[in-house]
CSV table of C-alpha atoms in Angstrom, one decimal:
chain,number,residue,atom,x,y,z
A,1,MET,CA,-187.9,160.6,-167.4
A,2,ASN,CA,-189.9,161.9,-164.5
A,3,PRO,CA,-191.4,159.4,-162.0
A,4,ARG,CA,-195.0,160.0,-163.1
A,5,ALA,CA,-194.2,159.5,-166.8
A,6,GLU,CA,-192.2,156.4,-165.9
A,7,ALA,CA,-195.1,155.0,-163.9
A,8,SER,CA,-197.5,155.7,-166.8
A,9,THR,CA,-195.2,154.0,-169.2
A,10,SER,CA,-194.8,150.9,-166.9
A,11,ALA,CA,-198.6,150.7,-166.6
A,12,ALA,CA,-199.0,150.9,-170.4
A,13,ASP,CA,-196.4,148.2,-170.9
A,14,ALA,CA,-198.2,146.0,-168.4
A,15,LEU,CA,-201.4,146.2,-170.6
A,16,THR,CA,-199.7,145.8,-174.0
A,17,GLY,CA,-196.9,143.3,-173.2
A,18,PRO,CA,-196.9,139.6,-173.6
A,19,GLY,CA,-199.3,139.0,-170.7
A,20,THR,CA,-203.1,138.9,-170.9
A,21,VAL,CA,-205.6,141.3,-169.4
A,22,HIS,CA,-208.5,139.1,-168.3
A,23,GLU,CA,-212.1,140.2,-168.3
A,24,HIS,CA,-212.9,138.4,-165.1
A,25,ILE,CA,-210.9,136.9,-162.2
A,26,THR,CA,-212.1,133.4,-163.1
A,27,ASP,CA,-210.0,133.5,-166.3
A,28,ALA,CA,-207.0,134.7,-164.4
A,29,ILE,CA,-207.0,132.0,-161.7
A,30,LYS,CA,-208.3,128.9,-163.4
A,31,ALA,CA,-205.1,128.0,-165.2
A,32,PRO,CA,-202.4,126.2,-163.1
A,33,ASP,CA,-198.8,127.2,-162.7
A,34,LEU,CA,-196.7,124.3,-164.0
A,35,VAL,CA,-193.7,123.7,-161.8
A,36,ARG,CA,-191.0,121.0,-162.2
A,37,LEU,CA,-190.3,119.2,-159.0
A,38,ASP,CA,-187.9,116.3,-158.9
A,39,GLY,CA,-186.8,114.8,-162.2
A,40,ASP,CA,-189.9,114.1,-164.3
A,41,VAL,CA,-192.4,115.1,-161.6
A,42,VAL,CA,-194.4,118.3,-162.6
A,43,LEU,CA,-196.8,120.0,-160.3
A,44,ALA,CA,-199.9,121.7,-161.7
A,45,ARG,CA,-200.5,124.2,-158.9
A,46,PHE,CA,-204.0,125.8,-158.9
A,47,GLU,CA,-205.3,128.6,-156.7
A,48,THR,CA,-208.7,127.0,-157.0
A,49,MET,CA,-208.9,124.1,-159.3
A,50,LYS,CA,-212.6,123.8,-159.2
A,51,VAL,CA,-213.0,127.0,-161.1
A,52,TYR,CA,-212.6,124.8,-164.2
A,53,ALA,CA,-215.5,122.5,-163.0
A,54,ALA,CA,-217.8,125.4,-162.0
A,55,LEU,CA,-217.1,127.7,-164.9
A,56,GLY,CA,-217.3,124.9,-167.5
A,57,ALA,CA,-220.6,123.6,-165.9
A,58,VAL,CA,-222.2,127.0,-165.8
A,59,ARG,CA,-221.3,127.9,-169.4
A,60,SER,CA,-222.5,124.6,-170.6
A,61,LEU,CA,-225.8,124.8,-168.7
A,62,LEU,CA,-226.4,128.3,-170.1
A,63,ARG,CA,-225.7,127.2,-173.6
A,64,ARG,CA,-228.0,124.2,-173.3
A,65,GLY,CA,-230.8,126.3,-171.7
A,66,ARG,CA,-230.9,124.4,-168.5
A,67,ILE,CA,-230.4,127.6,-166.5
A,68,VAL,CA,-231.0,131.3,-167.4
A,69,PRO,CA,-229.4,134.5,-166.1
A,70,GLY,CA,-230.9,135.6,-162.8
A,71,GLN,CA,-231.7,132.1,-161.7
A,72,THR,CA,-230.4,130.8,-158.4
A,73,LEU,CA,-227.9,127.9,-158.5
A,74,ILE,CA,-227.6,125.8,-155.3
A,75,ASP,CA,-225.2,123.2,-154.2
A,76,SER,CA,-223.6,121.6,-151.2
A,77,SER,CA,-219.9,122.1,-150.6
A,78,SER,CA,-217.1,121.7,-148.1
A,79,GLY,CA,-215.0,124.5,-149.5
A,80,ILE,CA,-213.3,125.4,-152.8
A,81,TYR,CA,-216.2,124.4,-155.1
A,82,ALA,CA,-218.5,126.8,-153.2
A,83,LEU,CA,-216.1,129.7,-153.9
A,84,ALA,CA,-215.6,128.6,-157.6
A,85,LEU,CA,-219.4,128.4,-158.1
A,86,ALA,CA,-219.9,131.8,-156.4
A,87,MET,CA,-217.3,133.4,-158.8
A,88,ALA,CA,-218.9,131.7,-161.8
A,89,CYS,CA,-222.3,133.1,-160.8
A,90,HIS,CA,-220.8,136.5,-160.2
A,91,ARG,CA,-219.5,136.4,-163.8
A,92,TYR,CA,-222.7,135.3,-165.5
A,93,GLY,CA,-225.3,137.2,-163.6
A,94,LEU,CA,-226.6,134.3,-161.6
A,95,ARG,CA,-227.6,134.0,-157.9
A,96,CYS,CA,-225.8,131.5,-155.7
A,97,HIS,CA,-226.9,129.6,-152.6
A,98,ILE,CA,-224.4,127.4,-150.8
A,99,VAL,CA,-225.3,124.7,-148.2
A,100,ALA,CA,-222.0,124.7,-146.5
A,101,SER,CA,-220.2,121.9,-144.6
A,102,THR,CA,-219.5,122.5,-140.9
A,103,THR,CA,-215.8,122.7,-142.0
A,104,VAL,CA,-216.2,125.9,-144.0
A,105,ASP,CA,-214.3,128.5,-142.1
A,106,SER,CA,-215.1,132.2,-141.4
A,107,VAL,CA,-212.7,133.4,-144.1
A,108,MET,CA,-214.4,131.3,-146.8
A,109,ARG,CA,-217.8,132.3,-145.6
A,110,ALA,CA,-217.0,136.0,-145.7
A,111,GLN,CA,-215.8,135.6,-149.3
A,112,LEU,CA,-219.0,133.8,-150.4
A,113,GLU,CA,-221.2,136.4,-148.7
A,114,ILE,CA,-219.3,139.4,-150.3
A,115,LEU,CA,-219.7,137.7,-153.7
A,116,GLY,CA,-223.4,137.8,-153.1
A,117,ALA,CA,-224.0,134.1,-152.2
A,118,THR,CA,-226.4,133.2,-149.5
A,119,VAL,CA,-225.0,130.5,-147.1
A,120,ASP,CA,-226.6,128.0,-144.9
A,121,GLN,CA,-224.0,126.2,-142.8
A,122,MET,CA,-224.5,122.9,-141.1
A,123,PRO,CA,-224.0,122.8,-137.3
A,124,PRO,CA,-220.8,121.3,-135.8
A,125,SER,CA,-220.4,117.6,-136.2
A,126,GLN,CA,-217.8,114.9,-135.5
A,127,SER,CA,-219.2,112.8,-138.3
A,128,LEU,CA,-218.6,113.6,-142.0
A,129,LEU,CA,-221.3,111.2,-142.9
A,130,LEU,CA,-223.8,113.1,-140.8
A,131,ASP,CA,-222.5,116.4,-142.2
A,132,GLN,CA,-222.9,115.3,-145.8
A,133,GLU,CA,-226.3,113.7,-145.2
A,134,ARG,CA,-227.6,116.9,-143.4
A,135,ARG,CA,-226.4,119.0,-146.4
A,136,VAL,CA,-228.2,116.8,-149.0
A,137,ARG,CA,-231.4,116.8,-146.9
A,138,HIS,CA,-231.3,120.6,-146.6
A,139,VAL,CA,-230.8,121.1,-150.3
A,140,ARG,CA,-233.8,118.9,-151.0
A,141,ARG,CA,-235.9,120.9,-148.6
A,142,LEU,CA,-234.9,124.1,-150.2
A,143,LEU,CA,-235.7,122.7,-153.7
A,144,ALA,CA,-239.1,121.6,-152.5
A,145,ASP,CA,-239.9,125.2,-151.5
A,146,ARG,CA,-238.1,126.8,-154.5
A,147,PRO,CA,-238.4,124.6,-157.6
A,148,ASP,CA,-237.0,127.4,-159.7
A,149,PHE,CA,-233.6,126.8,-158.1
A,150,HIS,CA,-231.1,124.7,-160.1
A,151,TRP,CA,-229.2,122.1,-158.1
A,152,MET,CA,-225.7,121.9,-159.5
A,153,ARG,CA,-225.0,118.4,-158.1
A,154,GLN,CA,-221.2,118.7,-158.3
A,155,TYR,CA,-221.0,115.1,-157.0
A,156,HIS,CA,-223.2,113.6,-159.6
A,157,ASP,CA,-223.8,115.7,-162.7
A,158,ALA,CA,-221.3,114.9,-165.5
A,159,VAL,CA,-221.4,118.5,-166.7
A,160,HIS,CA,-218.6,119.2,-164.2
A,161,TYR,CA,-216.2,117.1,-166.4
A,162,GLU,CA,-216.6,119.6,-169.3
A,163,GLY,CA,-214.3,122.4,-168.1
A,164,TYR,CA,-211.3,120.0,-167.8
A,165,ARG,CA,-211.1,119.7,-171.6
A,166,GLU,CA,-209.6,123.2,-171.6
A,167,CYS,CA,-207.2,122.2,-168.8
A,168,ALA,CA,-206.1,119.2,-170.8
A,169,ASP,CA,-205.3,121.3,-173.8
A,170,LEU,CA,-203.1,123.6,-171.7
A,171,VAL,CA,-201.3,120.7,-170.1
A,172,SER,CA,-200.8,118.9,-173.4
A,173,GLY,CA,-199.2,122.1,-174.9
A,174,ALA,CA,-196.8,122.5,-172.0
A,175,LEU,CA,-195.6,118.9,-171.4
A,176,PRO,CA,-193.3,117.1,-173.8
A,177,GLU,CA,-194.9,114.4,-176.0
A,178,GLY,CA,-195.2,110.9,-174.6
A,179,PRO,CA,-196.9,109.0,-171.9
A,180,VAL,CA,-197.9,110.8,-168.7
A,181,THR,CA,-199.1,109.6,-165.3
A,182,VAL,CA,-201.7,111.9,-163.7
A,183,VAL,CA,-201.7,111.8,-159.9
A,184,GLY,CA,-204.4,113.5,-157.9
A,185,ALA,CA,-207.0,113.3,-155.0
A,186,VAL,CA,-210.2,111.7,-156.3
A,187,GLY,CA,-212.7,113.8,-154.4
A,188,THR,CA,-215.8,114.2,-156.6
A,189,GLY,CA,-214.0,112.5,-159.5
A,190,ALA,CA,-214.4,115.3,-162.0
A,191,SER,CA,-210.9,116.7,-161.9
A,192,THR,CA,-208.8,113.6,-162.1
A,193,GLY,CA,-211.3,111.8,-164.3
A,194,GLY,CA,-212.1,114.7,-166.5
A,195,LEU,CA,-208.4,115.6,-167.1
A,196,ALA,CA,-207.4,112.0,-167.8
A,197,GLN,CA,-210.4,111.3,-170.0
A,198,ALA,CA,-209.6,114.5,-172.1
A,199,LEU,CA,-205.9,113.7,-172.4
A,200,ARG,CA,-206.7,110.1,-173.5
A,201,ALA,CA,-209.1,111.4,-176.1
A,202,SER,CA,-206.3,113.5,-177.6
A,203,GLY,CA,-204.3,110.3,-178.2
A,204,ARG,CA,-201.9,110.6,-175.3
A,205,SER,CA,-201.1,107.5,-173.2
A,206,VAL,CA,-202.3,108.3,-169.7
A,207,ARG,CA,-202.0,106.3,-166.5
A,208,LEU,CA,-204.4,107.6,-163.8
A,209,VAL,CA,-203.4,107.3,-160.1
A,210,GLY,CA,-206.1,108.3,-157.6
A,211,VAL,CA,-205.4,109.3,-154.0
A,212,GLN,CA,-207.9,108.5,-151.2
A,213,PRO,CA,-208.1,108.9,-147.4
A,214,PHE,CA,-209.0,106.0,-145.1
A,215,GLY,CA,-212.6,106.3,-144.2
A,216,SER,CA,-213.9,107.0,-147.7
A,217,VAL,CA,-216.5,104.9,-149.3
A,218,THR,CA,-215.4,105.8,-152.8
A,219,PHE,CA,-212.7,103.1,-153.1
A,220,GLY,CA,-213.8,100.8,-150.3
A,221,SER,CA,-212.0,102.1,-147.2
A,222,GLU,CA,-215.1,103.0,-145.2
A,223,GLN,CA,-214.3,100.5,-142.4
A,224,PHE,CA,-211.4,102.7,-141.3
A,225,SER,CA,-211.6,106.1,-139.5
A,226,ASP,CA,-209.4,109.1,-140.4
A,227,PRO,CA,-211.7,112.2,-140.1
A,228,ASP,CA,-208.9,114.8,-140.5
A,229,ALA,CA,-208.0,113.5,-144.0
A,230,ILE,CA,-211.5,112.8,-145.3
A,231,ILE,CA,-212.7,116.3,-144.4
A,232,ALA,CA,-209.9,117.7,-146.6
A,233,GLY,CA,-212.2,116.9,-149.6
A,234,ILE,CA,-210.3,114.0,-151.1
A,235,GLY,CA,-212.8,111.3,-150.1
A,236,SER,CA,-216.5,110.8,-149.2
A,237,SER,CA,-218.8,109.0,-146.9
A,238,ILE,CA,-221.5,108.8,-149.5
A,239,PRO,CA,-221.3,107.5,-153.2
A,240,PHE,CA,-220.5,110.0,-155.9
A,241,ARG,CA,-221.7,109.3,-159.5
A,242,ASN,CA,-219.0,111.5,-160.9
A,243,VAL,CA,-216.3,109.1,-159.8
A,244,ARG,CA,-215.9,106.8,-162.8
A,245,HIS,CA,-213.9,104.0,-161.2
A,246,GLU,CA,-213.1,102.4,-164.5
A,247,LEU,CA,-210.8,105.4,-165.4
A,248,TYR,CA,-208.3,104.6,-162.7
A,249,ASP,CA,-205.2,102.4,-163.0
A,250,THR,CA,-203.9,102.7,-159.5
A,251,VAL,CA,-205.3,103.8,-156.1
A,252,HIS,CA,-203.3,104.9,-153.0
A,253,TRP,CA,-204.9,105.3,-149.6
A,254,LEU,CA,-203.1,107.6,-147.1
A,255,ASP,CA,-203.8,108.7,-143.6
A,256,PHE,CA,-203.7,112.3,-142.4
A,257,ARG,CA,-200.1,112.2,-141.2
A,258,HIS,CA,-198.8,111.0,-144.6
A,259,ALA,CA,-200.7,113.7,-146.4
A,260,MET,CA,-199.2,116.2,-143.9
A,261,ALA,CA,-195.7,114.9,-144.6
A,262,GLY,CA,-196.2,115.4,-148.3
A,263,ALA,CA,-197.6,119.0,-147.9
A,264,VAL,CA,-194.8,120.1,-145.5
A,265,GLY,CA,-192.2,118.3,-147.7
A,266,LEU,CA,-193.5,120.2,-150.8
A,267,LEU,CA,-193.0,123.5,-149.0
A,268,ARG,CA,-189.7,122.6,-147.5
A,269,GLN,CA,-188.2,121.1,-150.7
A,270,HIS,CA,-189.8,123.2,-153.4
A,271,ALA,CA,-191.1,126.4,-151.7
A,272,VAL,CA,-194.7,125.5,-152.8
A,273,PHE,CA,-197.4,126.3,-150.3
A,274,ALA,CA,-200.3,124.0,-151.2
A,275,GLY,CA,-203.2,122.1,-149.6
A,276,LEU,CA,-203.4,118.8,-147.9
A,277,SER,CA,-204.7,116.9,-151.0
A,278,THR,CA,-201.7,118.3,-153.0
A,279,GLY,CA,-199.4,117.0,-150.2
A,280,ALA,CA,-200.9,113.5,-150.5
A,281,ALA,CA,-200.5,113.6,-154.3
A,282,HIS,CA,-196.9,114.8,-154.0
A,283,LEU,CA,-195.9,112.0,-151.7
A,284,VAL,CA,-197.6,109.4,-154.0
A,285,ALA,CA,-196.1,110.9,-157.2
A,286,SER,CA,-192.6,110.9,-155.7
A,287,TRP,CA,-193.0,107.1,-154.9
A,288,GLU,CA,-194.5,106.3,-158.3
A,289,ALA,CA,-191.9,108.3,-160.3
A,290,ALA,CA,-189.1,106.4,-158.5
A,291,ARG,CA,-190.5,103.2,-159.9
A,292,ASP,CA,-191.2,104.5,-163.4
A,293,PRO,CA,-188.3,106.8,-164.3
A,294,GLY,CA,-188.4,108.7,-167.6
A,295,ARG,CA,-192.2,109.1,-167.6
A,296,ILE,CA,-193.8,112.4,-166.7
A,297,HIS,CA,-195.8,112.4,-163.5
A,298,LEU,CA,-198.3,115.3,-163.3
A,299,VAL,CA,-199.3,116.1,-159.7
A,300,LEU,CA,-202.7,118.0,-159.4
A,301,GLY,CA,-202.5,120.7,-156.7
A,302,ALA,CA,-206.1,121.7,-156.1
A,303,ASP,CA,-205.6,124.7,-153.9
A,304,THR,CA,-203.2,126.7,-151.8
A,305,GLY,CA,-202.3,125.9,-148.2
A,306,HIS,CA,-204.1,128.7,-146.5
A,307,ARG,CA,-207.0,126.6,-145.2
A,308,TYR,CA,-204.4,124.3,-143.6
A,309,ALA,CA,-202.2,126.9,-141.9
A,310,GLU,CA,-203.1,125.9,-138.4
A,311,ARG,CA,-204.0,122.2,-138.8
A,312,VAL,CA,-201.0,121.3,-141.0
A,313,PHE,CA,-198.3,123.9,-141.4
A,314,ALA,CA,-198.1,125.3,-137.9
A,315,ARG,CA,-197.4,121.7,-136.8
A,316,HIS,CA,-194.5,121.3,-139.3
A,317,ALA,CA,-192.1,120.0,-136.6
A,318,GLU,CA,-194.4,116.9,-136.3
A,319,ALA,CA,-194.2,116.1,-140.0
A,320,GLN,CA,-192.5,112.8,-141.0
A,321,ASP,CA,-189.7,112.6,-143.5
A,322,MET,CA,-191.2,111.7,-146.9
A,323,ALA,CA,-188.1,109.7,-147.9
A,324,ALA,CA,-188.7,107.3,-145.0
A,325,LEU,CA,-192.3,106.5,-145.9
A,326,ARG,CA,-193.4,103.4,-148.0
A,327,PRO,CA,-196.8,102.0,-148.9
A,328,LEU,CA,-198.1,98.5,-148.4
A,329,THR,CA,-198.7,96.9,-151.8
A,330,ILE,CA,-202.0,95.0,-151.7
A,331,GLY,CA,-203.9,92.8,-154.3
A,332,ALA,CA,-207.4,93.1,-152.9
A,333,LEU,CA,-209.4,95.5,-150.7
A,334,THR,CA,-209.5,92.9,-147.9
A,335,GLU,CA,-205.8,93.5,-147.5
A,336,LEU,CA,-206.2,97.3,-147.1
A,337,ARG,CA,-204.3,98.7,-144.0
A,338,PRO,CA,-203.4,102.1,-142.7
A,339,PRO,CA,-201.3,104.2,-142.8
A,340,TRP,CA,-200.6,103.9,-146.6
A,341,SER,CA,-201.6,101.2,-149.0
A,342,VAL,CA,-201.4,101.0,-152.8
A,343,MET,CA,-203.3,98.7,-155.2
A,344,GLU,CA,-203.5,98.3,-159.0
A,345,TRP,CA,-207.1,99.2,-159.5
A,346,ALA,CA,-206.9,98.2,-163.2
A,347,HIS,CA,-210.1,99.9,-164.3
A,348,ARG,CA,-212.3,97.9,-162.0
A,349,ALA,CA,-215.9,98.8,-161.4
A,350,ALA,CA,-217.0,100.7,-158.2
A,351,PRO,CA,-217.0,98.6,-155.0
A,352,ALA,CA,-220.5,97.8,-153.7
A,353,GLY,CA,-220.6,100.6,-151.2
A,354,ALA,CA,-219.7,103.3,-153.8
A,355,ARG,CA,-222.5,102.5,-156.3
A,356,CYS,CA,-225.2,105.1,-156.8
A,357,ALA,CA,-228.9,104.4,-157.2
A,358,GLY,CA,-230.6,106.0,-160.1
A,359,GLU,CA,-231.7,109.6,-159.7
A,360,SER,CA,-233.4,111.9,-162.3
A,361,LEU,CA,-232.0,115.3,-163.2
A,362,PRO,CA,-234.1,118.5,-163.1
A,363,GLY,CA,-235.9,119.4,-166.4
A,364,PRO,CA,-234.7,122.1,-168.8
A,365,VAL,CA,-235.6,125.7,-168.8
A,366,PRO,CA,-235.9,128.0,-171.9
A,367,SER,CA,-232.7,128.4,-174.0
A,368,VAL,CA,-230.6,131.6,-174.0
A,369,GLU,CA,-227.5,132.7,-175.7
A,370,LEU,CA,-224.3,132.8,-173.6
A,371,THR,CA,-222.7,136.3,-173.4
A,372,PRO,CA,-218.9,136.0,-173.8
């Protein structure tokens, strides 16, 4: 067979074989790669996990008539949600405006702009609280001038839970029957909470383990300071309504160096290049699995390690040995101490500092049919 004919045959096989030809990149990248790590620890490695949140939210809002094609969607983001929302808008003919954290780098900003999003980036700040408050104030100013914009409110609107039902179906089909422990960075709450809620609704026994940085108000560690870890998107200095505290069985708090040890260890031991929040979850899951053998532990890997190349991976010689690290087991938040603490949350309500005041949602706009 001549080379040209062979190449044509190979191309045809690629289109008609067992794989799927996706209609849009969001379908191709939303599903995780499931990789077995040690024993019963399985990693769900995403390129950009928040595609599930953004795509599910946009589809739901279109179906319910809360947004229409051509409308501008606006939100605040420190990174991967911005890209996920821009891709969802690209797919469904919507405009996108991002109020970006000071931590959004030039590579991310370039991707957003090429996708057609407009970007307002906050000035440099040493305070995550100031950065988040500036972003929210700026969004509100824009909405006052442009009431036709739709504020996605990734931190507060429960519509972001909806996309994780599809993820739960995929995970359930791939994992053996039986109980599972889901381990992941809490962040906005939609990924860990949405996945655990959907798995529980299917009848599976699920233990939910949340990972937090020190300095986050979400699970009551705001009295500590660890800006490197909190900026990674696994915690917050302001309350998030989408964090449903009663869903969580256990909470771990880790500092930056422990998360770094988990990320470098994941690459060294398993050749998986993933982000800082994945590293933190990997370390936690390894410790949890050693205490509960025979139970599947599912680690949520939210993104790849590219954003952390300089801050984490270039410093790999500094990384601690995971096997030597142990948490302090505590019974109350008053006992919380860096660099690593663990507490049985046992479905408690939110601590006082993490409770949200009431806030109304924008009103609906005319209904449309969603184009497949």
